[in-house]
Every structure is written in structure tokens, then in C-alpha cells.
PDB file of C-alpha atoms and ligand atoms in Angstrom:
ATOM      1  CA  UNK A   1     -36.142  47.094   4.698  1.00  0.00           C
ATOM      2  CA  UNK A   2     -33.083  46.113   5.809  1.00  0.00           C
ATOM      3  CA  UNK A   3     -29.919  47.938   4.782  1.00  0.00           C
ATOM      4  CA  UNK A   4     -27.375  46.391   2.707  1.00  0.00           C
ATOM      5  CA  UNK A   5     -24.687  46.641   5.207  1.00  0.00           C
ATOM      6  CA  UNK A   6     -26.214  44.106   7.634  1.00  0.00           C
ATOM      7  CA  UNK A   7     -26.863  41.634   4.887  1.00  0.00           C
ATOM      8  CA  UNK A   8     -23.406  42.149   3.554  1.00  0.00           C
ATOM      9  CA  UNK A   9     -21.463  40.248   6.453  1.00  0.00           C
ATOM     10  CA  UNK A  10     -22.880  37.214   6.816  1.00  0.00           C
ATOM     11  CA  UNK A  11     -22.586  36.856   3.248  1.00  0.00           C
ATOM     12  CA  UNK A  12     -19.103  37.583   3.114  1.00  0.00           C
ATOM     13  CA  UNK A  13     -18.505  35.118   5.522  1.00  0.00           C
ATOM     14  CA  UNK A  14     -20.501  32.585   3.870  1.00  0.00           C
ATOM     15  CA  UNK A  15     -18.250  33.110   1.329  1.00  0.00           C
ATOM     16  CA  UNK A  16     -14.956  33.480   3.467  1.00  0.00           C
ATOM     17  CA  UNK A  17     -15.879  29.554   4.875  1.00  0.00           C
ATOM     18  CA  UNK A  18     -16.590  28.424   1.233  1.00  0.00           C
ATOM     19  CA  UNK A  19     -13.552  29.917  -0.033  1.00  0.00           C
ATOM     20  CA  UNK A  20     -11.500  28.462   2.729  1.00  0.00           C
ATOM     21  CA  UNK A  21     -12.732  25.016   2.222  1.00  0.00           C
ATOM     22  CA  UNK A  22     -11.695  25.127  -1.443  1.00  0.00           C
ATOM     23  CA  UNK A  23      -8.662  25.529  -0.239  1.00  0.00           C
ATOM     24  CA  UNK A  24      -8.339  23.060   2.221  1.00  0.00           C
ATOM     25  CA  UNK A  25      -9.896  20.829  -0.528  1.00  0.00           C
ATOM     26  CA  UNK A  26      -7.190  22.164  -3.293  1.00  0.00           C
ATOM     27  CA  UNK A  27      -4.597  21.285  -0.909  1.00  0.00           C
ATOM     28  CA  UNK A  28      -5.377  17.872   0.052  1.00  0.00           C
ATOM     29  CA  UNK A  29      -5.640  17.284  -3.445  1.00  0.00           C
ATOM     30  CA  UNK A  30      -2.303  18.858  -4.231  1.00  0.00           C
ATOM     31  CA  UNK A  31      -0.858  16.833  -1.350  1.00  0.00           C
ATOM     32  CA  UNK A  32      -2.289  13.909  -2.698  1.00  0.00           C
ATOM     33  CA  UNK A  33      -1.039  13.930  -6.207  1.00  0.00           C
ATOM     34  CA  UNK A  34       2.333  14.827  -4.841  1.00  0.00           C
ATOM     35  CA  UNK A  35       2.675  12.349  -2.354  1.00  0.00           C
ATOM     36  CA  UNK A  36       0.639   9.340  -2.214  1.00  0.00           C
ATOM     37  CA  UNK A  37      -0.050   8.762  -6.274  1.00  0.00           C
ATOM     38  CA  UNK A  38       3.415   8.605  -7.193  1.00  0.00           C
ATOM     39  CA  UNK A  39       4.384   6.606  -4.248  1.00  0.00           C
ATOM     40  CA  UNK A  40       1.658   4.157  -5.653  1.00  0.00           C
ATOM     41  CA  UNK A  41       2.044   4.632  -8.911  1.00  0.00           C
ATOM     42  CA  UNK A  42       5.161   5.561 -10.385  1.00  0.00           C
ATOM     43  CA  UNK A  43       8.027   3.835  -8.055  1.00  0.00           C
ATOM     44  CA  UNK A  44      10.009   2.235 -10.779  1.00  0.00           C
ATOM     45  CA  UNK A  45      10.274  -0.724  -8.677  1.00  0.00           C
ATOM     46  CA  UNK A  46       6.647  -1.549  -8.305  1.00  0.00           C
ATOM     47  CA  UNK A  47       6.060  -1.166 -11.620  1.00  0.00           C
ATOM     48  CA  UNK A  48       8.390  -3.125 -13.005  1.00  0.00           C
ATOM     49  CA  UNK A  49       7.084  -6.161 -10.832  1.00  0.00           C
ATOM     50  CA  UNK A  50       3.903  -5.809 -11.434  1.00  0.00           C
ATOM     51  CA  UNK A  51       4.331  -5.905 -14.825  1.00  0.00           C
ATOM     52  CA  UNK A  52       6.132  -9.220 -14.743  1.00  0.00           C
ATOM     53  CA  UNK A  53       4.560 -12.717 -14.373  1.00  0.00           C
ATOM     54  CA  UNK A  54       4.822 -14.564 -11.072  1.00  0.00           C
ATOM     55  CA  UNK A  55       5.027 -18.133 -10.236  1.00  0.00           C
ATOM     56  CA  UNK A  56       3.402 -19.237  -7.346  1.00  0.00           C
ATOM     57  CA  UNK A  57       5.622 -22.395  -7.168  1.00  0.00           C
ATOM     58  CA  UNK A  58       8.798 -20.315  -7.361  1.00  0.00           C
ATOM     59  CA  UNK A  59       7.575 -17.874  -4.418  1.00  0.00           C
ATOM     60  CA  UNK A  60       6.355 -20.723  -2.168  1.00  0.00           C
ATOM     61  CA  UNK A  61       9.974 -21.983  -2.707  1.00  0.00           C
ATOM     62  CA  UNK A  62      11.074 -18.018  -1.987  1.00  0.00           C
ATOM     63  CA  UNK A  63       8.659 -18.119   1.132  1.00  0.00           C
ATOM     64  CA  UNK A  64       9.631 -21.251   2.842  1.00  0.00           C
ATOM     65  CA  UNK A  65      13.680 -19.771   2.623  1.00  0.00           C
ATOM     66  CA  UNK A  66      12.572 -16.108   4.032  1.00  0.00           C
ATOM     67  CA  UNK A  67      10.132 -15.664   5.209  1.00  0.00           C
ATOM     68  CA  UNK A  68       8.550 -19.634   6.899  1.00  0.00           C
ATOM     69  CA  UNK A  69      10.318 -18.724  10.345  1.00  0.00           C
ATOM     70  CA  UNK A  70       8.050 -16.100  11.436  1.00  0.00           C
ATOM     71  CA  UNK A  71       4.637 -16.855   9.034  1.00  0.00           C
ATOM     72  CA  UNK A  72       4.855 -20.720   9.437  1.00  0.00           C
ATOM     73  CA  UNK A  73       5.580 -23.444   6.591  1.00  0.00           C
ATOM     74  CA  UNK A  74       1.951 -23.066   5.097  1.00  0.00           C
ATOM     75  CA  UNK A  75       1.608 -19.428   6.218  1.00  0.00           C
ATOM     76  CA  UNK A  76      -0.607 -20.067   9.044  1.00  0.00           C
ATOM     77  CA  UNK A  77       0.875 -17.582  11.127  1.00  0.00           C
ATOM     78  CA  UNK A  78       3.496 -17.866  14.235  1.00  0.00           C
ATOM     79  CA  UNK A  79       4.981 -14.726  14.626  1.00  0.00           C
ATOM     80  CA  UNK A  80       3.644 -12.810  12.032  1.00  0.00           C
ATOM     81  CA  UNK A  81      -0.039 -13.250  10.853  1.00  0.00           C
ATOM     82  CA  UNK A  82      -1.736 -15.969   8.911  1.00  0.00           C
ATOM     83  CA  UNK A  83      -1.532 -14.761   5.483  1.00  0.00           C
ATOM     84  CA  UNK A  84      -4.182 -17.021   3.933  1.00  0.00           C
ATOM     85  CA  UNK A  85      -6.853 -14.646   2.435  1.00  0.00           C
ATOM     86  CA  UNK A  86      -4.180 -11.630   3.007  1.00  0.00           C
ATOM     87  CA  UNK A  87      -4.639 -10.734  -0.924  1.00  0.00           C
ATOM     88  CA  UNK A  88      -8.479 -10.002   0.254  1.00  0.00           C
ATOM     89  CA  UNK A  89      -7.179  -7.333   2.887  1.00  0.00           C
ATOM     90  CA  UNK A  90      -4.089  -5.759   1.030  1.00  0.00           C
ATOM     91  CA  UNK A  91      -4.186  -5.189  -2.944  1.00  0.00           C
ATOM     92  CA  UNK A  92      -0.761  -5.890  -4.898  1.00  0.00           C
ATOM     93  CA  UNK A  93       1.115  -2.184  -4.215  1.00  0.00           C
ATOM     94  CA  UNK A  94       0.014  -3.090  -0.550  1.00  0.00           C
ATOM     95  CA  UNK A  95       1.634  -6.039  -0.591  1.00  0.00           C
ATOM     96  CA  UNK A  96       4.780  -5.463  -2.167  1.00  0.00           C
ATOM     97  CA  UNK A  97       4.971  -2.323   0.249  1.00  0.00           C
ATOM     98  CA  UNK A  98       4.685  -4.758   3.030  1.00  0.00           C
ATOM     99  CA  UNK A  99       7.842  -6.989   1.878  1.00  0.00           C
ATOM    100  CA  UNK A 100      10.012  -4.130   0.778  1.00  0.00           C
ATOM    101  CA  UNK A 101       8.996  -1.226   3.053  1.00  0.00           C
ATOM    102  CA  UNK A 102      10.434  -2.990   6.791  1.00  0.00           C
ATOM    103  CA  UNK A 103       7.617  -0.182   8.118  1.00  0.00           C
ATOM    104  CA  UNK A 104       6.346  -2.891  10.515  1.00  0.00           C
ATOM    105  CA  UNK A 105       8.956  -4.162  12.506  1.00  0.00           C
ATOM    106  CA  UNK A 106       9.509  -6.899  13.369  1.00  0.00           C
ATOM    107  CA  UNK A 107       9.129  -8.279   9.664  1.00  0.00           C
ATOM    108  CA  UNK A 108      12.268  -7.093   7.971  1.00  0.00           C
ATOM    109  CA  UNK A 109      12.810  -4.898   4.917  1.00  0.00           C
ATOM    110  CA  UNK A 110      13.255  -7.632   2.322  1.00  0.00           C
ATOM    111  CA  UNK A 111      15.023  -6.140  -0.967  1.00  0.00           C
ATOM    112  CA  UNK A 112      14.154  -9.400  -3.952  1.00  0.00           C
ATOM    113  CA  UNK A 113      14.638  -9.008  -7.317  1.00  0.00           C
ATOM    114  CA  UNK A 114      11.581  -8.065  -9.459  1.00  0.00           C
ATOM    115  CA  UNK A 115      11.099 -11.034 -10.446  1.00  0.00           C
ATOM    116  CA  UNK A 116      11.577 -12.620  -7.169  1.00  0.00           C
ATOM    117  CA  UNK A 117       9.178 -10.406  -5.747  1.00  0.00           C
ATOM    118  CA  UNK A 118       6.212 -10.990  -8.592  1.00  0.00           C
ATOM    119  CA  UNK A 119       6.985 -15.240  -7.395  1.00  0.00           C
ATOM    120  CA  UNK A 120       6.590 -13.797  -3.932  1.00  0.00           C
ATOM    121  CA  UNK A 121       3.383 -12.013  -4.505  1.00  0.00           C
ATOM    122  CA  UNK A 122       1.796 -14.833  -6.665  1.00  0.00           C
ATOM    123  CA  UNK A 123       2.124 -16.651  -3.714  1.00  0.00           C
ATOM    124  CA  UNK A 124       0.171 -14.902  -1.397  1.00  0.00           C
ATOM    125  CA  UNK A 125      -2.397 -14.502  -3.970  1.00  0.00           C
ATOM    126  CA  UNK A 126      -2.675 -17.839  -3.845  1.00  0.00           C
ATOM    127  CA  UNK A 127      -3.317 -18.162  -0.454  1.00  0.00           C
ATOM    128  CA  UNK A 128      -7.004 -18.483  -0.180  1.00  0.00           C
TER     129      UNK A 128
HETATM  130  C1  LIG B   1      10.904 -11.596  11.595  1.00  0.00           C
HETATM  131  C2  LIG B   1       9.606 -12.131  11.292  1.00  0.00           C
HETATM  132  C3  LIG B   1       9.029 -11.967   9.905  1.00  0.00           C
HETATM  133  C4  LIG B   1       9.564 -12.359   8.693  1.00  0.00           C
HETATM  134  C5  LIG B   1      10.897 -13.013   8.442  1.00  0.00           C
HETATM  135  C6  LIG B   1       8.566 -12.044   7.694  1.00  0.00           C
HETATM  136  N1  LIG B   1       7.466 -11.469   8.278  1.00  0.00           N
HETATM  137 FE1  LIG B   1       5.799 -10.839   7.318  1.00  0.00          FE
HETATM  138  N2  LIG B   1       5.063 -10.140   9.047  1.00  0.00           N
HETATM  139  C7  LIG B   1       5.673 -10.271  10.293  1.00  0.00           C
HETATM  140  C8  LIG B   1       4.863  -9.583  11.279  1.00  0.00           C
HETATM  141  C9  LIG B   1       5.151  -9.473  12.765  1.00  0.00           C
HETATM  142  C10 LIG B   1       3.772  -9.025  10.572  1.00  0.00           C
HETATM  143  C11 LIG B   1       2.637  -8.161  11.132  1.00  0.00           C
HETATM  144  C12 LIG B   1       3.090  -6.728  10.989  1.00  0.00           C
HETATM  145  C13 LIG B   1       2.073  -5.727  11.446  1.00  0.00           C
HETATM  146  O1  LIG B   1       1.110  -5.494  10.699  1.00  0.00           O
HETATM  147  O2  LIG B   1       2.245  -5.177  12.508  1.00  0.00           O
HETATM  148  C14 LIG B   1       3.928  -9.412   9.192  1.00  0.00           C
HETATM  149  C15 LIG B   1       3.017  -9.068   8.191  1.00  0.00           C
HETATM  150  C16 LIG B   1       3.077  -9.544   6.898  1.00  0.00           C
HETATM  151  C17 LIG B   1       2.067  -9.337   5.892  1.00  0.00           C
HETATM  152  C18 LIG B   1       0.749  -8.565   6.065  1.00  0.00           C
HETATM  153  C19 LIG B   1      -0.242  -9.464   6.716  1.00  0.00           C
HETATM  154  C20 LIG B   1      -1.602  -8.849   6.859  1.00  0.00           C
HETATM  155  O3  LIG B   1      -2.483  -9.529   7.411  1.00  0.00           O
HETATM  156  O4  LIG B   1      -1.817  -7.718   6.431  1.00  0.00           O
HETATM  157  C21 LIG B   1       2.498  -9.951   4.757  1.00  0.00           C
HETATM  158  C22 LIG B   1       1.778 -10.019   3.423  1.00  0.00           C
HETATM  159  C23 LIG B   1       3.767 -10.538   5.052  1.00  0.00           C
HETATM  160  N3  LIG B   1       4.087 -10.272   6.367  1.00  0.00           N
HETATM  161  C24 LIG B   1       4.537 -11.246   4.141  1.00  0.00           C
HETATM  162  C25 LIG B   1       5.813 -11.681   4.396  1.00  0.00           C
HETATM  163  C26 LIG B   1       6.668 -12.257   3.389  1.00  0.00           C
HETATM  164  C27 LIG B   1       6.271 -12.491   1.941  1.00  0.00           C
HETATM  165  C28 LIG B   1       7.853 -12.520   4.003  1.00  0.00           C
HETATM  166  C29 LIG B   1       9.107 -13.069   3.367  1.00  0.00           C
HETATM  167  C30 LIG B   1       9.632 -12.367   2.239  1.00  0.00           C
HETATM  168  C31 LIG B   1       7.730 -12.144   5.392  1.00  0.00           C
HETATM  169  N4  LIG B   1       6.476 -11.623   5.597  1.00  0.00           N
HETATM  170  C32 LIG B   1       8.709 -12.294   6.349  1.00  0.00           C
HETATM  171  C33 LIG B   1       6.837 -10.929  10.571  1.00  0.00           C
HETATM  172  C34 LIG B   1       7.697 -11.411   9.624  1.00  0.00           C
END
């Protein structure tokens, strides 16, 4: 029979690793709800234009002024990328992020109106 002592250890450090990946997994979590959800969820500004209604009409007008000189007159894509079928690669937050962020240069940091911004993003959701 085996004495309790050499059963003991690698017990304990089963239990060490399982302990330590609960709190790896407790802080991603924390990290997560601190960070990314209210970056998603709770900037006022997001909110408030996604809970307005867009016209695509007024945002193609919006587009061809801003934003036509690097993504083309019917968004085909010249500098920047087509954007037809862009709503199928980046959901709304995504896609106001993209306007209002300026996180990938060379496309500016564009700062429209709410409302502006929910023409703007009727638009490119209705660019199939
Ligand atoms: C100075 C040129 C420039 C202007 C002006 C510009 N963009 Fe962009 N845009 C880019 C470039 C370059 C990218 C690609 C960025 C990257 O992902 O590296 C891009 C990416 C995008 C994307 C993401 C495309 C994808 O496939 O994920 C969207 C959506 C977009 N632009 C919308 C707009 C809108 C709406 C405007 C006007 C308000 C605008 N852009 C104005 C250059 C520009």
C-alpha cells in the first residue's frame, strides 16, 4: 500500500493547475467585462445611433461628400476597400467603430452626428 504522502503531491498539484486556471479564467472574464463589453455596449455614442433610424438615401448623399475619394462613387473600392457586402464582415458596433475610431490609418477619424452616422451606416448595409 502506498503511503499517503506520495499520493498527496500529485494531487495537490492537480489541484494547484486547476486552481490556477480558474484564475486565469476569472481574469479574462474580469478583463472582459471591464474592457471590451462596455466599449461595445455602453459608449453613449453608439447607443444613441443605433437606436435612431437611418436613411440610406441620406448616407449615400453623406458618402459621396466624405468618404467617395478613397472608397469610389459606388463604393467599389480605390484606396480603401470595396465595401459592398462589408455589413456581412463587420456587424453595426464594428462599423461605426470603423468611421469614428481613425484606428486604421489612412481612413480618417470621422466625428458625424448621430444621426448622420445611423444615414451612414444604413448605407453600407445596403451595400449588397
Ligand atoms: C483617406 C481615405 C479614406 C476615407 C476618406 C475613408 N476611408 Fe474607409 N477605409 C480606408 C482604408 C484605407 C480602409 C482599409 C483600412 C484597413 O482595414 O486597413 C478603409 C476601411 C473602411 C471600412 C471597412 C472595410 C472592410 O472591408 O472591413 C469601412 C466600412 C469604411 N472604410 C467606411 C468608410 C466611410 C463610411 C467613410 C466616410 C465617412 C470612409 N470609409 C472614408 C480609407 C478611407
Amino acid at each position: 500500500m502506498t503511503s499517503p504522502s506520495a499520493s498527496a503531491l500529485p494531487q495537490a498539484s492537480r489541484r494547484t493547475l486547476v486552481a490556477a486556471l480558474v484564475v486565469a479564467f476569472a481574469g479574462a472574464c474580469i478583463v472582459l467585462v471591464l474592457l471590451v463589453l462596455p466599449a461595445a455596449r455602453s459608449d453613449p455614442y453608439t447607443r444613441s445611433t443605433l437606436e435612431l433610424g437611418g436613411s440610406a438615401e441620406n448616407g449615400g448623399r453623406l458618402f459621396l461628400l466624405n468618404c467617395a475619394g478613397c472608397h469610389g462613387i459606388a463604393a467599389q473600392g480605390l484606396v480603401g476597400p470595396n465595401l459592398h457586402g462589408v455589413a456581412q464582415r463587420k456587424n453595426d458596433r464594428q462599423l461605426i467603430q470603423q468611421v469614428v475610431s481613425g484606428r486604421t490609418p489612412p481612413m480618417p477619424r470621422f466625428q458625424p452626428e448621430p444621426q448622420a452616422m445611423a444615414d451612414l451606416l444604413a448605407y453600407l448595409k445596403s451595400l449588397v
